[in-house]
Short mmCIF file of N, CA and C in Angstrom, two decimals:
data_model
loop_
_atom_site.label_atom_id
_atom_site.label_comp_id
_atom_site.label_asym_id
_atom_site.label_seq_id
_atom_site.Cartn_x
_atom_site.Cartn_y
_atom_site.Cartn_z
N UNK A 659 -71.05 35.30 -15.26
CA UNK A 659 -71.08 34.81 -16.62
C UNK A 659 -69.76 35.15 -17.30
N UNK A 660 -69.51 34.25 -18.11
CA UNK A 660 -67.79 34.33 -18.83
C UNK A 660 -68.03 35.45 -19.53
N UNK A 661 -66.75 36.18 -20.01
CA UNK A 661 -66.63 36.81 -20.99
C UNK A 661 -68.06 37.63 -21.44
N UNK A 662 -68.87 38.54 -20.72
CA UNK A 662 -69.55 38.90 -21.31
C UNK A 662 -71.15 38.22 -21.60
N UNK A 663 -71.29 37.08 -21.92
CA UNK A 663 -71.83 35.84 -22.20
C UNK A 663 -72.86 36.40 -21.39
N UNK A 664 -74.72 35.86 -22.17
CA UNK A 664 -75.66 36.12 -21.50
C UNK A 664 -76.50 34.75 -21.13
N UNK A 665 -76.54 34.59 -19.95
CA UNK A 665 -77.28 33.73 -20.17
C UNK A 665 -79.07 33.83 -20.59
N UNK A 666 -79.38 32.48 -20.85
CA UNK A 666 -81.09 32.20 -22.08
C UNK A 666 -81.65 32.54 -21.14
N UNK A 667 -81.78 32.03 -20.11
CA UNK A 667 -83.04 32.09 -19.34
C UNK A 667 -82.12 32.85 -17.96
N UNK A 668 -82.45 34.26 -17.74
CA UNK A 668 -81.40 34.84 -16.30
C UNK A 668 -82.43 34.81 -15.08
N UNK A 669 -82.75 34.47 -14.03
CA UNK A 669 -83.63 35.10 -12.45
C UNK A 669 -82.86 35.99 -12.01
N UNK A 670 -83.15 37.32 -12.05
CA UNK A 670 -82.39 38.19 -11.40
C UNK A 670 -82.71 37.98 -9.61
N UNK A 671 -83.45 36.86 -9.62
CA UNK A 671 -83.84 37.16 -7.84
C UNK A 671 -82.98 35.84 -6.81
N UNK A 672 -81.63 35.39 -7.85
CA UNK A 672 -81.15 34.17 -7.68
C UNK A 672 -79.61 34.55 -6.78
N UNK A 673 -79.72 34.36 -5.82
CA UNK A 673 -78.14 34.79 -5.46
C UNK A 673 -77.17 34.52 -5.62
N UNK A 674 -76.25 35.39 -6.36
CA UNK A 674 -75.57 35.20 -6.93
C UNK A 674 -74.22 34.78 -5.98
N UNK A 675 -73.84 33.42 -6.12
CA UNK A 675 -72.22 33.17 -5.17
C UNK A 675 -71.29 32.00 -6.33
N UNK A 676 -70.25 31.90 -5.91
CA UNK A 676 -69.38 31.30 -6.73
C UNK A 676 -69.96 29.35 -6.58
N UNK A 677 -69.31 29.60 -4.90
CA UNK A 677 -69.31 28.06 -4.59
C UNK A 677 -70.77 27.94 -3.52
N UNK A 678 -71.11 27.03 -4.09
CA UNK A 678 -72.60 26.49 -2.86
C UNK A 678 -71.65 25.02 -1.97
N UNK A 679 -72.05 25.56 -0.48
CA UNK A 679 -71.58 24.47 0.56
C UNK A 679 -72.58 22.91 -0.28
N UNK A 680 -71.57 22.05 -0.31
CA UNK A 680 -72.18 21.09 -0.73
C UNK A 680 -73.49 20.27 0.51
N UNK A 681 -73.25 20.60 1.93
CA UNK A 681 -73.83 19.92 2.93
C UNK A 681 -75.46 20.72 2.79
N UNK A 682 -75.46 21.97 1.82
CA UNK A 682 -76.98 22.29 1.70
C UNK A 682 -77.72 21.56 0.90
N UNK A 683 -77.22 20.46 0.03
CA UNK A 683 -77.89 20.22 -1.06
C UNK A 683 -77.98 18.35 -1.48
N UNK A 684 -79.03 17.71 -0.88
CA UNK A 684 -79.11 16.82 -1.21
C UNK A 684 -78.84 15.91 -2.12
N UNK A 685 -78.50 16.51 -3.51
CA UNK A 685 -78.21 15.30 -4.33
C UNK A 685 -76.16 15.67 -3.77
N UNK A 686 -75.84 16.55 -3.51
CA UNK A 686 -74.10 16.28 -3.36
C UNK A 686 -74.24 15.47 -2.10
N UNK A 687 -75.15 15.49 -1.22
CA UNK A 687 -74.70 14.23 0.15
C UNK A 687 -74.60 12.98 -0.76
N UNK A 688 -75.72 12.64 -1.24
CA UNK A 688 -75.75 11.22 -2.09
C UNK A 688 -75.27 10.99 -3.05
N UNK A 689 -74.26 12.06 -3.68
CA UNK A 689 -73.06 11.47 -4.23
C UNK A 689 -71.84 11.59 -3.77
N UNK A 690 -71.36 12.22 -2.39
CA UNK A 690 -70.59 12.00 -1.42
C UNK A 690 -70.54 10.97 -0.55
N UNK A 691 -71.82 10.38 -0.51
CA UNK A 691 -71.72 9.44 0.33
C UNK A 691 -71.55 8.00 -0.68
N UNK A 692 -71.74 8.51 -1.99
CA UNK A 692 -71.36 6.96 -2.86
C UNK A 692 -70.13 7.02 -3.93
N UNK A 693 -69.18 8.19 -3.36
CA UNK A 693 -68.22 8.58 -4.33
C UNK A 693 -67.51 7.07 -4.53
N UNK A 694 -66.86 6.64 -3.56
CA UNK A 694 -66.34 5.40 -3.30
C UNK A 694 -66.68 4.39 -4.55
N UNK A 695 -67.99 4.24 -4.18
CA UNK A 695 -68.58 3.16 -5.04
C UNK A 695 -68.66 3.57 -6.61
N UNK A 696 -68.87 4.38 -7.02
CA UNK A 696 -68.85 5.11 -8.04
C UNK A 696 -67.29 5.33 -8.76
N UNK A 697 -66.68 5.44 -8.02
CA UNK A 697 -65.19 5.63 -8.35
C UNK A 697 -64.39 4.29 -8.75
N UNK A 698 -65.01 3.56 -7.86
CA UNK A 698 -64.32 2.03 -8.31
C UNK A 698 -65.53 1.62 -9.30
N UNK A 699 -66.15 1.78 -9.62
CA UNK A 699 -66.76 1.64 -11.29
C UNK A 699 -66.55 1.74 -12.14
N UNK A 700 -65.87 3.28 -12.00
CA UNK A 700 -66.31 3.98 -13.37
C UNK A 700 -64.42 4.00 -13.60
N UNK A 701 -63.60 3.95 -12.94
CA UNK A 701 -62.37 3.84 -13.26
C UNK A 701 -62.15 3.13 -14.46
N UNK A 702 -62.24 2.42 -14.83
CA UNK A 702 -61.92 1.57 -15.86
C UNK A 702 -62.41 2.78 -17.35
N UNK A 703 -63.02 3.55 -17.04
CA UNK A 703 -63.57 4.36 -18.56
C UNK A 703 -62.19 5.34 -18.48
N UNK A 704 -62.32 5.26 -20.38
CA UNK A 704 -62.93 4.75 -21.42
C UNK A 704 -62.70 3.36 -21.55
N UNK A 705 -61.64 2.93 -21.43
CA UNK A 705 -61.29 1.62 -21.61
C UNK A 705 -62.30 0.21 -21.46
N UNK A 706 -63.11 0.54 -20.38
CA UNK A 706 -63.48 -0.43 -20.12
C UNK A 706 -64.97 -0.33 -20.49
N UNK A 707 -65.18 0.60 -21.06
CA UNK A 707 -67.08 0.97 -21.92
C UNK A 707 -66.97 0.53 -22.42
N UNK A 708 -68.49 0.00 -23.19
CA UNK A 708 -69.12 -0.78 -23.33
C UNK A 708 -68.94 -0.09 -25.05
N UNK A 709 -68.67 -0.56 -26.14
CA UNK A 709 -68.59 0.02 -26.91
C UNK A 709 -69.58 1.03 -27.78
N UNK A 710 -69.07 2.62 -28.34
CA UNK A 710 -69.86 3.44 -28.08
C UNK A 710 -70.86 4.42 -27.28
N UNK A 711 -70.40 3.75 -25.73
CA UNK A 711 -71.08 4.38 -25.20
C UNK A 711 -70.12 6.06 -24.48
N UNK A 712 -68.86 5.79 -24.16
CA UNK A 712 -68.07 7.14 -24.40
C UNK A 712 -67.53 8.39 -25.51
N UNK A 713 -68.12 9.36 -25.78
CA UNK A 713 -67.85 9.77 -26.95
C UNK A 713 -67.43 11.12 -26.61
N UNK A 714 -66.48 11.50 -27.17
CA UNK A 714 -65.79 12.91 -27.50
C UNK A 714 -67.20 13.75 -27.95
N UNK A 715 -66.57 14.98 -26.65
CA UNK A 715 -67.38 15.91 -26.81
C UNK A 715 -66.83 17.19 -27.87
N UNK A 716 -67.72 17.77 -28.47
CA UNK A 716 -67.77 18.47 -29.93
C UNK A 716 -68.49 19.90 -29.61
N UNK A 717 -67.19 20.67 -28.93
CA UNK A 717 -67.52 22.31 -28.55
C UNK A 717 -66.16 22.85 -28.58
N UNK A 718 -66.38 24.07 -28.59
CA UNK A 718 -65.27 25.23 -28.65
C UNK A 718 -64.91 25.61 -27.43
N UNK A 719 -65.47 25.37 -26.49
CA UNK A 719 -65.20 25.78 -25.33
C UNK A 719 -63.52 25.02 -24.58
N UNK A 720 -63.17 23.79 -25.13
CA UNK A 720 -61.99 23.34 -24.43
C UNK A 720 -60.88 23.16 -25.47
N UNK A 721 -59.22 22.68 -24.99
CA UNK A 721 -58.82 21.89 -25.94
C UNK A 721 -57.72 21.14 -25.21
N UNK A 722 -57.82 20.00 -25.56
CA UNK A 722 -57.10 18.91 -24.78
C UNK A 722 -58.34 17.78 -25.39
N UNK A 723 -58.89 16.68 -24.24
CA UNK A 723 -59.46 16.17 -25.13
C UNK A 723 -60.21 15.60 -24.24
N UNK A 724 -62.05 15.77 -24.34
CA UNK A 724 -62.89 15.80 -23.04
C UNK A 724 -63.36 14.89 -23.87
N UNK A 725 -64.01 13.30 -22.79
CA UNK A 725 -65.10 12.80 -23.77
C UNK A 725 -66.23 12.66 -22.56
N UNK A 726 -67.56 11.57 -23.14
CA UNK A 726 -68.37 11.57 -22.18
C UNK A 726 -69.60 10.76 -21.95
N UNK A 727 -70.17 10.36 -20.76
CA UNK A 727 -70.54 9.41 -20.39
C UNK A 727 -72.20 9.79 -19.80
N UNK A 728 -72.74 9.74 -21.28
CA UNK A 728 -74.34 10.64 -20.76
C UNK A 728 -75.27 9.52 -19.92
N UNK A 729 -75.64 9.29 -18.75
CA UNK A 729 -76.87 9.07 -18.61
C UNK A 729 -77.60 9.45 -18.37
N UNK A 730 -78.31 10.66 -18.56
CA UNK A 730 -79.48 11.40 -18.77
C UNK A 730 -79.11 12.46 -19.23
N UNK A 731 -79.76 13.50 -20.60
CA UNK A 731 -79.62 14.10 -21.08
C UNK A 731 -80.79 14.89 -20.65
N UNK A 732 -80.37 16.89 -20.87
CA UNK A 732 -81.49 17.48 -21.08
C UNK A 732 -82.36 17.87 -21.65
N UNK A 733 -81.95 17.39 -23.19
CA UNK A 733 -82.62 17.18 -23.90
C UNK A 733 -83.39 15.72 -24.44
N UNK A 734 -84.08 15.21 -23.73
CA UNK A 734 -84.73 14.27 -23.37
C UNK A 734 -83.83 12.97 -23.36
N UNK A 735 -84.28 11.46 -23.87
CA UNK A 735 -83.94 10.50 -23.57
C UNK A 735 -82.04 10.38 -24.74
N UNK A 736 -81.48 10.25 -24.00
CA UNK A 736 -79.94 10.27 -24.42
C UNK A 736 -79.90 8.87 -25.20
N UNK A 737 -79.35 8.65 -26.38
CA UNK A 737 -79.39 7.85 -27.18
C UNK A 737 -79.04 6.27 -26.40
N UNK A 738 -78.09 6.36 -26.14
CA UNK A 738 -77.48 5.07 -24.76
C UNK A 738 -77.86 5.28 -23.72
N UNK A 739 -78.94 5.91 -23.32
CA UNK A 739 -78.82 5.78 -22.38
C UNK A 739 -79.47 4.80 -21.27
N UNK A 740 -80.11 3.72 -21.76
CA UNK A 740 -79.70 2.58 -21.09
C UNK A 740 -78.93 1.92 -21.08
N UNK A 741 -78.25 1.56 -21.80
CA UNK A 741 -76.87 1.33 -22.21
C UNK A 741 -76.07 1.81 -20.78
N UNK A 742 -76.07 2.62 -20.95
CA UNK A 742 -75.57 3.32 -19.87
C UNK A 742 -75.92 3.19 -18.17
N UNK A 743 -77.25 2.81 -18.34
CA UNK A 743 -77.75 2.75 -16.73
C UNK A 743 -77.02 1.28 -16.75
N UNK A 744 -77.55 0.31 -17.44
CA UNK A 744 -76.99 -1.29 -17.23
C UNK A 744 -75.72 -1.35 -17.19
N UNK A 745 -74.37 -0.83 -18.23
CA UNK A 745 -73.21 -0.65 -17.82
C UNK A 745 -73.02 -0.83 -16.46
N UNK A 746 -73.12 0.45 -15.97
CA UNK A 746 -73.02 1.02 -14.49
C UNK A 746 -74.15 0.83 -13.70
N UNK A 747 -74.58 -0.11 -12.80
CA UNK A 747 -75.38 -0.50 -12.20
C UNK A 747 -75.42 0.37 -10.77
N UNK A 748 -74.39 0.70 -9.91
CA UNK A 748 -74.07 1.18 -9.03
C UNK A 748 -74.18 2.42 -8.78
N UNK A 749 -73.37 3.25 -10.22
CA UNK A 749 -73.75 4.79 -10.33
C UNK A 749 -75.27 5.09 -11.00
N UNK A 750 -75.63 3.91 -11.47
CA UNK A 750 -76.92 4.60 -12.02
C UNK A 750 -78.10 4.11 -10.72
N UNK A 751 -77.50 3.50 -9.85
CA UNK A 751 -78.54 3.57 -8.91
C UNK A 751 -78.66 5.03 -8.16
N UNK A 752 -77.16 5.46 -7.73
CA UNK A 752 -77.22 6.76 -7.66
C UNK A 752 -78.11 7.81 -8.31
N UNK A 753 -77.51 8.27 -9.42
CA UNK A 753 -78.49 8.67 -10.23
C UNK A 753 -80.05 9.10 -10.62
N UNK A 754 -80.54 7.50 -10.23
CA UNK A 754 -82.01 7.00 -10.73
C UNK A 754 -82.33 7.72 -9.31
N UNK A 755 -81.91 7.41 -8.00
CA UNK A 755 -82.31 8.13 -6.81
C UNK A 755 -82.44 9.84 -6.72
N UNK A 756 -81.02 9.96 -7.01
CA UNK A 756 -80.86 11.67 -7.58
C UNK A 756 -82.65 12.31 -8.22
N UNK A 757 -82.48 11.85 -9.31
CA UNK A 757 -83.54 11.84 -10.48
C UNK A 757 -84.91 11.64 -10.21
N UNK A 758 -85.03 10.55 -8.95
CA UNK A 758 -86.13 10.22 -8.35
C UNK A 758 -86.88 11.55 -7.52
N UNK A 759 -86.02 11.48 -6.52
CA UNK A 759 -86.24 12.76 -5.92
C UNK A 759 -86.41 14.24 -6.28
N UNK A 760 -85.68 14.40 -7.04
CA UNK A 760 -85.99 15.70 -7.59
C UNK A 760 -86.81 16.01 -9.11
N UNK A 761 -87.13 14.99 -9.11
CA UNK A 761 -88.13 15.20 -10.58
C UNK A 761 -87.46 15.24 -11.71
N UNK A 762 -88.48 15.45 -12.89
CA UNK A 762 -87.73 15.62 -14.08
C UNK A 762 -87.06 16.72 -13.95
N UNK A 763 -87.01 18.16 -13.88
CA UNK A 763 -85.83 18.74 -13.56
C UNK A 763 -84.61 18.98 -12.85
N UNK A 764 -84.21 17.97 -12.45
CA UNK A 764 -82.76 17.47 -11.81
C UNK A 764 -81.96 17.40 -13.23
N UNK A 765 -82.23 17.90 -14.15
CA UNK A 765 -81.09 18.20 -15.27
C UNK A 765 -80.08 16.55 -15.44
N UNK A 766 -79.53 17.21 -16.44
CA UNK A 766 -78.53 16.52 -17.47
C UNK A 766 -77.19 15.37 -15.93
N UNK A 767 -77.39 14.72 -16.16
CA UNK A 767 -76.16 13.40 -15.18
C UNK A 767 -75.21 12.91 -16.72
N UNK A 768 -73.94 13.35 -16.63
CA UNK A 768 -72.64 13.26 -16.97
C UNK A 768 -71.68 12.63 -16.70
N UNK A 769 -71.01 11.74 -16.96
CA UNK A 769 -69.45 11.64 -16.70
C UNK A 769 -68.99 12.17 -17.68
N UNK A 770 -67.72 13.29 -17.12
CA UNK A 770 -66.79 13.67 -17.94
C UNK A 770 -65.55 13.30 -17.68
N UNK A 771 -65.04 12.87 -18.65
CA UNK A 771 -63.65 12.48 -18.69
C UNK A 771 -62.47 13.11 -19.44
N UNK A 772 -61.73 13.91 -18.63
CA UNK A 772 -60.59 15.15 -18.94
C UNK A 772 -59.61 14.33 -19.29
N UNK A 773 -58.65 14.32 -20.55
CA UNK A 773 -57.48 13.74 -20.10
C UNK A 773 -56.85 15.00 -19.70
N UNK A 774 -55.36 14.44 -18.92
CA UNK A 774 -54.75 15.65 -18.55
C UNK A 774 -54.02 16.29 -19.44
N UNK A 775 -53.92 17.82 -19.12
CA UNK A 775 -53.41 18.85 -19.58
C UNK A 775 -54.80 19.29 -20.36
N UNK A 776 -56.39 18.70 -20.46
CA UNK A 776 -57.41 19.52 -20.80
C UNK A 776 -58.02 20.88 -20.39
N UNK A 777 -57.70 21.58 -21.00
CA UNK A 777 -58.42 23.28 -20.63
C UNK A 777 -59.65 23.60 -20.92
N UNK A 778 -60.50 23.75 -20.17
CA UNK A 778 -61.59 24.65 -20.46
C UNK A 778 -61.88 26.22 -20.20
N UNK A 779 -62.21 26.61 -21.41
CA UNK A 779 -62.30 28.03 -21.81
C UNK A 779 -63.64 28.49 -20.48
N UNK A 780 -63.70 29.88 -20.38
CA UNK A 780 -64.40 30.33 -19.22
C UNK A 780 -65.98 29.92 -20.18
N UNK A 781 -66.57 29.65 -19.47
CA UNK A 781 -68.06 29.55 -20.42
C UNK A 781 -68.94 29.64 -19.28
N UNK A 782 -70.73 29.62 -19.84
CA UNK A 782 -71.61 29.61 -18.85
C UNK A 782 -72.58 28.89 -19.64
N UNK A 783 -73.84 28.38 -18.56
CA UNK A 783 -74.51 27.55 -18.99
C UNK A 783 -76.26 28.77 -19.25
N UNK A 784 -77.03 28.01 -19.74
CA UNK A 784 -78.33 28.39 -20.19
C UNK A 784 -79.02 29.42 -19.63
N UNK A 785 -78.88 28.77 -18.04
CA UNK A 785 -79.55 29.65 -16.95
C UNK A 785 -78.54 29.91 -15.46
N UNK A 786 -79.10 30.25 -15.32
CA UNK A 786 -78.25 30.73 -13.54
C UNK A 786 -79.19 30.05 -12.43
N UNK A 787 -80.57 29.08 -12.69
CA UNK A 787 -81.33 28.49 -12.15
C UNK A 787 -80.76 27.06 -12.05
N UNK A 788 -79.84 26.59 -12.62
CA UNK A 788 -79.24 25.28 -12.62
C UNK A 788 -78.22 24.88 -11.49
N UNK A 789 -78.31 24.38 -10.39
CA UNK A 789 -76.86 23.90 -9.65
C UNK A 789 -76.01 22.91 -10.70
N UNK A 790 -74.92 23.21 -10.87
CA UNK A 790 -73.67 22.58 -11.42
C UNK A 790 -72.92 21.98 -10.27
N UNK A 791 -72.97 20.30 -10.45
CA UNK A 791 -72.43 19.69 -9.13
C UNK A 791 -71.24 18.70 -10.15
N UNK A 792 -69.98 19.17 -9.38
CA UNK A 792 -69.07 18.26 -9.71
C UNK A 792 -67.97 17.55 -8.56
N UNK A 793 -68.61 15.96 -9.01
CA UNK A 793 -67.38 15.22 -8.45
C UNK A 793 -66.56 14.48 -8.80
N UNK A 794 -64.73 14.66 -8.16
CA UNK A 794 -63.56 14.79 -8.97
C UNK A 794 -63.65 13.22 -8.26
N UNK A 795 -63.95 12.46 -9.47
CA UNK A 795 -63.38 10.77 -9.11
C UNK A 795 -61.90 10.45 -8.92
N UNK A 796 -61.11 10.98 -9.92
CA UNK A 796 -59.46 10.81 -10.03
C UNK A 796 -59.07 12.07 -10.86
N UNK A 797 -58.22 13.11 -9.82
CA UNK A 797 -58.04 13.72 -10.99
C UNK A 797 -56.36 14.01 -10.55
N UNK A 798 -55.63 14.76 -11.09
CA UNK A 798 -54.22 15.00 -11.53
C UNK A 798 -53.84 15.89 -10.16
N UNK A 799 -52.35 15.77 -9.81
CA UNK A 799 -52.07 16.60 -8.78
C UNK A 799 -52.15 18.08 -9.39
N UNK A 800 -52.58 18.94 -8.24
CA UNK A 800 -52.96 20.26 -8.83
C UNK A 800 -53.48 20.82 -9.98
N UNK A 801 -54.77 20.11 -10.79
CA UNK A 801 -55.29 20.49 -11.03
C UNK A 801 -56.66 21.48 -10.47
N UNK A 802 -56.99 22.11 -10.76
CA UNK A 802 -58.10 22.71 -10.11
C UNK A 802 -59.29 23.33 -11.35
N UNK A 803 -60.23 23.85 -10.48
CA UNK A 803 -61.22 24.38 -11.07
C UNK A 803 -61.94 26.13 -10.81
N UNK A 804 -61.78 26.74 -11.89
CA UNK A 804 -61.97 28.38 -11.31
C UNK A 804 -63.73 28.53 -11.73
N UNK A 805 -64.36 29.47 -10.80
CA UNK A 805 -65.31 30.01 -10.83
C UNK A 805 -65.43 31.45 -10.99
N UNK A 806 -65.63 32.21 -12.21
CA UNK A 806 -65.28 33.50 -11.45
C UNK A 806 -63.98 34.09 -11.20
N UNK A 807 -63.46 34.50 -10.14
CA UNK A 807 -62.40 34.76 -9.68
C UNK A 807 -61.95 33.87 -8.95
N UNK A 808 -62.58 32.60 -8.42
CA UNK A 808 -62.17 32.13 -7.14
C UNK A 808 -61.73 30.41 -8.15
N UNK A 809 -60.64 29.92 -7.13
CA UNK A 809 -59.99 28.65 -7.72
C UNK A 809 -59.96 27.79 -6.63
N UNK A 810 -60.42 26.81 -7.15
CA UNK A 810 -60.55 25.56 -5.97
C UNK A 810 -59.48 24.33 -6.70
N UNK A 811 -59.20 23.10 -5.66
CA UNK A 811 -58.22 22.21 -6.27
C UNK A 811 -59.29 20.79 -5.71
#
């Protein structure tokens, strides 16, 4: 946990590691295996959304300039967010499968969109029960991402 930071809900019986092998975990095969397709979609954002449906995200945690592309929220039904499935037909088939399979708790599905030179401050999320899965559609030479102590590119 960043800085101190507690998380809401902790399992102390959760093992604690930085990076999880993505080949243990079913929803990263099925978005490894549709990065492709997904990537030539969603390229065109922001530019090419559907209007209103990308919006600057509104936290302390970064600064540069993150916006974002909710289709499913965890706090229940995301305002666009059909909007959002019809947009993207391809990634939200992804998705809807993701979502399928693992029930309603398969959490919050995001696009985030960094421009470059965006920083994010060390932060943590709610619980330590959540997998955080991210995949880098296009991103900048040498950028990377730290966990902890450990930095991946």
């Amino acid at each position: 946990l960043a800085d101190g930071a507690a998380a809401a809900r902790f399992d102390p019986g959760l093992r604690s590691r930085p990076w999880s092998p993505a080949e243990e975990f079913e929803a990263c095969r099925l978005l490894e295996a549709a990065a492709g397709e997904i990537r030539e979609e969603l390229l065109a954002l922001p530019e090419g959304a559907p209007p209103g449906l990308v919006t600057d995200v509104r936290d302390e945690i970064y600064e540069g300039r993150w916006q974002q592309l909710v289709f499913r929220s965890t706090a229940g039904q995301a305002p666009d967010q059909a909007r959002a499935l019809e947009a993207y037909p391809r990634t939200a088939r992804v998705l809807v499968e993701i979502a399928t399979r693992f029930g309603p708790d398969s959490g919050a599905m995001v696009v985030s969109i960094l421009q470059p030179g965006t920083r994010l401050r060390p932060h943590c999320g709610a619980t330590n029960g959540r997998l955080r899965i991210h995949l880098g559609l296009e991103t900048d030479p040498g950028a990377r991402i730290r966990v902890g102590d450990s930095w991946r590119s």
